[in-house]
């Protein structure tokens, strides 16, 4: 393969983006790829932008994704998903959580979800939306939104990773006592995305 | 989990951060002493070692600064330990004094300096290429390009250090330190050292007569490395194309590999990947230059390899077209598009993707989105300190003043509405520069510095301000830990890196000990009382013309919330009484906590964000903010 699989995961600090990225990276390695994951974020404070770059190929990949080269965007927050527009091409799969977290700025105009979604549809034909935060809240709390998204990713089949290997990677990465609730989140994500077909 | 993988079996495939892989490599080498000061992107090396230190029985510490960390590691090497010092690029500036002497003296146990550069300045005040220190100090440099090489080179560094009687630098950069990738684990060393120092002042004591001999010896030891680097296996050539030769190392290497694949030019290119970038293998490079039509040097930051290679080409009489920083920008991190463009350009090809078009479309779609700039967390005590400071200055009739800031979360005071960072250079500079301003012009000066930074490099500047007598208000924001790098303990915390209880140094006591005669401390979350403390200090500074220290003591809110969670205590919650709120916006515009916003013409506190610090109750001029029950 020449072009590496290129994935971006974005959201706001505290949404569990790095954990999600690590699980996807582990699952890629289990699937036989040389995978690399790196994150871009500001200072160690809450509420900042977090973007994780993941790449995989059969050779030593570089850590960052180039403009127009994303195969997959996983957005845990809509503003931060749209902010990645420069990485998206028409064929990029955009899997986004239907959730807006307003930036904490006085007097800021927060775009509404519908408007943000139509912006995404301008750049990609393949936009999939999941109410991941709402689903997570129903099961346990918003802390597990990231695993709802992982389940949605598995259900969508957007990456050459089997369901079993996603779950194996979850077991490897998550504390044992939280596995059960995270598996529930995963399954709910899978189901949510099935309804989109 | 990472911790389990750090101590995993030989042969196991782990998924480690570059920094964690360095830690594993050190454990495979039998390293038994590690010292560091936290700094992005280097911090996780020591954090990984801390997580296993007890189990494997090694010494790991957060030192008070990088100079002391490096000196501690030097001493452990003298005593026969394999020892390591870890820091970010600017930390090496602080440690540069012992660093320069350490190559003169050499080592007993292997001595490794791990230094992580931060190109693009994600969390730094400048960009520096640490390799230039290696050049300056005659210290060999290894540059890993992946987590696997981080592990392998860290281990190799100890072996080379002992072989050549020289410290060895392992140079990392953000995309090596903070990239997670597969690592095939090797065998953990069981080597443990008691530590025994054998006197040899002719090796270790740099009095001029000894230093002169060691200088000659250093040049000889380094010459031996220069000779043997020709055979070093980690310097390897890939491919056999002749149109273009690419010389690269470290973080740049995978970008080159990928660009060659994308441009489909594998048969036209050959790549010389240098694992050791100082000294350069002169003969191998000469042969490589001769074997290709033209050369492109790809490296992050300065033209370090490029300059060395051009010198070799000149001295060997090789008239070769050598490109480097003319095609790969010197500033900021490399990216796949930067490197792909450079390779395309030198090969006369078009890049495989029209990056510019995507940038354009991207900015048209997302350019007008509201930004999400870094802000101080809800409940951060620095906000309360800033609010109290500005009010105290106003009350004392100080209309204009200069705020000299420092390295830490409180640098966010740069932004409105606080605007309390008129200058910011380096660790401890708030006091050194604040002192100079107080001596060289008339406006009132306040130095703003954090607790860890105060211990790191603030102390000598306090001494100077006392000694040379400057009218300077020094405000120390003591949140009990090194917050910005992820909450590491420091000399004012009362625990060591590995969790043992120890003496807690009081900043107030230390300041008094340094000769400051006016020292007060208080809780900034009790805004009014704290403001009065500051007012007293302002009057003292203006009347006496001497420095005063105000210590704002309140824990980092993230640290405090974690403590409360462990105790099973829910944080308090505050709310606005709508009938009392006049919509004056003081809480939103001047206190500016992210939890507070205007909903219609009334202030509203978001219960999801409020941490219950209560400081805003003092900010509200109409007492409209009160504690409310958590739903």
Tab-separated table of C-alpha atoms in Angstrom, chain B residues 277-437:
chain	number	residue	atom	x	y	z
B	277	UNK	CA	23.568	12.509	14.017
B	278	UNK	CA	26.689	13.692	15.828
B	279	UNK	CA	29.409	12.979	14.914
B	280	UNK	CA	28.593	12.398	11.248
B	281	UNK	CA	30.086	9.383	9.447
B	282	UNK	CA	32.312	11.379	7.113
B	283	UNK	CA	33.434	8.569	4.809
B	284	UNK	CA	29.982	6.977	4.554
B	285	UNK	CA	28.447	10.347	3.706
B	286	UNK	CA	31.118	11.049	1.086
B	287	UNK	CA	30.393	7.696	-0.582
B	288	UNK	CA	26.675	8.385	-0.419
B	289	UNK	CA	27.079	11.834	-1.985
B	290	UNK	CA	29.089	10.291	-4.795
B	291	UNK	CA	26.465	7.606	-5.423
B	292	UNK	CA	23.581	9.952	-6.270
B	293	UNK	CA	22.923	12.804	-8.694
B	294	UNK	CA	21.650	15.303	-6.159
B	295	UNK	CA	20.946	15.414	-2.454
B	296	UNK	CA	18.094	16.599	-0.232
B	297	UNK	CA	18.617	16.825	3.523
B	298	UNK	CA	15.346	16.535	5.456
B	299	UNK	CA	15.432	17.489	9.124
B	300	UNK	CA	13.209	19.316	11.618
B	301	UNK	CA	14.317	22.791	12.796
B	302	UNK	CA	17.895	23.933	12.111
B	303	UNK	CA	20.138	22.898	9.179
B	304	UNK	CA	22.259	20.821	11.538
B	305	UNK	CA	22.909	17.827	9.263
B	306	UNK	CA	22.854	20.014	6.174
B	307	UNK	CA	25.676	22.230	7.420
B	308	UNK	CA	27.792	19.240	8.435
B	309	UNK	CA	27.175	17.499	5.120
B	310	UNK	CA	28.049	20.617	3.135
B	311	UNK	CA	31.301	20.901	5.072
B	312	UNK	CA	32.090	17.269	4.244
B	313	UNK	CA	31.264	17.826	0.551
B	314	UNK	CA	33.491	20.893	0.479
B	315	UNK	CA	36.400	19.268	2.241
B	316	UNK	CA	36.166	16.126	0.115
B	317	UNK	CA	35.986	18.207	-3.056
B	318	UNK	CA	32.554	16.859	-4.064
B	319	UNK	CA	30.693	19.303	-6.284
B	320	UNK	CA	27.170	18.131	-5.574
B	321	UNK	CA	23.788	19.864	-5.594
B	322	UNK	CA	22.720	19.727	-1.933
B	323	UNK	CA	19.279	20.977	-0.899
B	324	UNK	CA	17.878	21.324	2.577
B	325	UNK	CA	16.421	24.353	4.264
B	326	UNK	CA	15.874	26.016	0.866
B	327	UNK	CA	13.042	23.482	0.376
B	328	UNK	CA	12.092	22.355	3.899
B	329	UNK	CA	11.135	25.269	6.184
B	330	UNK	CA	13.361	25.863	9.199
B	331	UNK	CA	10.497	26.939	11.457
B	332	UNK	CA	7.818	24.759	13.088
B	333	UNK	CA	7.181	21.026	12.886
B	334	UNK	CA	7.497	19.004	9.742
B	335	UNK	CA	4.261	17.810	8.185
B	336	UNK	CA	3.631	15.209	5.497
B	337	UNK	CA	2.766	17.966	2.999
B	338	UNK	CA	5.925	19.951	3.717
B	339	UNK	CA	8.167	16.943	3.116
B	340	UNK	CA	6.181	15.633	0.146
B	341	UNK	CA	6.354	19.064	-1.487
B	342	UNK	CA	10.118	19.272	-0.969
B	343	UNK	CA	10.699	15.836	-2.508
B	344	UNK	CA	8.349	16.616	-5.391
B	345	UNK	CA	10.119	19.903	-6.034
B	346	UNK	CA	13.601	18.421	-6.124
B	347	UNK	CA	12.391	15.587	-8.406
B	348	UNK	CA	10.526	17.993	-10.704
B	349	UNK	CA	7.179	16.362	-9.911
B	350	UNK	CA	3.771	17.681	-8.889
B	351	UNK	CA	2.669	16.804	-5.343
B	352	UNK	CA	0.110	13.958	-5.460
B	353	UNK	CA	-2.496	16.086	-3.731
B	354	UNK	CA	-3.444	19.721	-4.208
B	355	UNK	CA	-2.942	20.605	-0.539
B	356	UNK	CA	-3.599	24.293	-1.145
B	357	UNK	CA	-7.046	23.632	-2.551
B	358	UNK	CA	-8.013	21.667	0.571
B	359	UNK	CA	-6.629	24.425	2.785
B	360	UNK	CA	-8.751	26.943	0.880
B	361	UNK	CA	-11.954	24.920	0.964
B	362	UNK	CA	-11.287	24.071	4.597
B	363	UNK	CA	-10.914	27.663	5.638
B	364	UNK	CA	-14.020	28.685	3.686
B	365	UNK	CA	-16.019	26.022	5.540
B	366	UNK	CA	-14.558	26.465	9.014
B	367	UNK	CA	-12.774	29.814	9.017
B	368	UNK	CA	-15.557	31.711	10.774
B	369	UNK	CA	-16.114	29.149	13.560
B	370	UNK	CA	-15.782	30.526	17.093
B	371	UNK	CA	-12.279	29.726	18.389
B	372	UNK	CA	-11.686	27.663	21.501
B	373	UNK	CA	-8.621	29.353	22.949
B	374	UNK	CA	-6.899	28.002	26.053
B	375	UNK	CA	-8.499	29.448	29.162
B	376	UNK	CA	-7.901	28.980	32.856
B	377	UNK	CA	-10.126	26.182	34.147
B	378	UNK	CA	-13.368	26.984	36.005
B	379	UNK	CA	-12.394	27.275	39.656
B	380	UNK	CA	-8.718	28.004	38.903
B	381	UNK	CA	-7.360	29.987	41.875
B	382	UNK	CA	-5.171	32.074	39.523
B	383	UNK	CA	-8.328	33.814	38.266
B	384	UNK	CA	-9.177	34.905	41.787
B	385	UNK	CA	-5.585	36.033	42.368
B	386	UNK	CA	-5.647	38.116	39.199
B	387	UNK	CA	-9.008	39.642	40.054
B	388	UNK	CA	-7.817	40.528	43.572
B	389	UNK	CA	-4.505	41.900	42.295
B	390	UNK	CA	-6.125	44.217	39.784
B	391	UNK	CA	-8.614	45.452	42.325
B	392	UNK	CA	-5.894	45.986	44.939
B	393	UNK	CA	-3.829	48.036	42.509
B	394	UNK	CA	-6.860	50.148	41.613
B	395	UNK	CA	-7.758	50.703	45.267
B	396	UNK	CA	-4.203	51.827	46.010
B	397	UNK	CA	-4.410	54.321	43.172
B	398	UNK	CA	-1.858	52.522	40.986
B	399	UNK	CA	-3.318	53.485	37.621
B	400	UNK	CA	-0.694	52.050	35.381
B	401	UNK	CA	1.690	49.280	36.228
B	402	UNK	CA	3.841	46.611	34.590
B	403	UNK	CA	3.156	42.894	35.066
B	404	UNK	CA	6.133	40.617	34.521
B	405	UNK	CA	4.890	37.044	34.083
B	406	UNK	CA	6.475	33.627	34.006
B	407	UNK	CA	6.235	30.043	32.711
B	408	UNK	CA	3.080	28.297	33.935
B	409	UNK	CA	-0.704	28.178	33.510
B	410	UNK	CA	-0.859	31.757	34.827
B	411	UNK	CA	0.760	32.878	31.561
B	412	UNK	CA	-2.869	32.704	30.372
B	413	UNK	CA	-3.196	35.975	32.306
B	414	UNK	CA	-1.817	37.383	29.035
B	415	UNK	CA	-5.355	37.397	27.600
B	416	UNK	CA	-8.203	39.798	28.359
B	417	UNK	CA	-9.745	40.622	30.702
B	418	UNK	CA	-6.661	40.159	32.936
B	419	UNK	CA	-3.823	41.323	30.646
B	420	UNK	CA	-1.227	40.531	33.298
B	421	UNK	CA	1.724	39.437	31.193
B	422	UNK	CA	3.525	42.440	29.742
B	423	UNK	CA	6.608	40.298	29.228
B	424	UNK	CA	7.518	36.633	29.577
B	425	UNK	CA	10.881	35.059	28.774
B	426	UNK	CA	11.929	32.001	30.738
B	427	UNK	CA	11.647	30.146	34.042
B	428	UNK	CA	12.111	32.650	36.863
B	429	UNK	CA	12.377	35.657	34.562
B	430	UNK	CA	9.322	37.348	36.102
B	431	UNK	CA	11.451	38.304	39.084
B	432	UNK	CA	14.748	38.960	37.282
B	433	UNK	CA	13.081	41.143	34.664
B	434	UNK	CA	10.637	42.607	37.192
B	435	UNK	CA	13.639	43.636	39.276
B	436	UNK	CA	15.323	45.273	36.289
B	437	UNK	CA	12.162	47.191	35.437
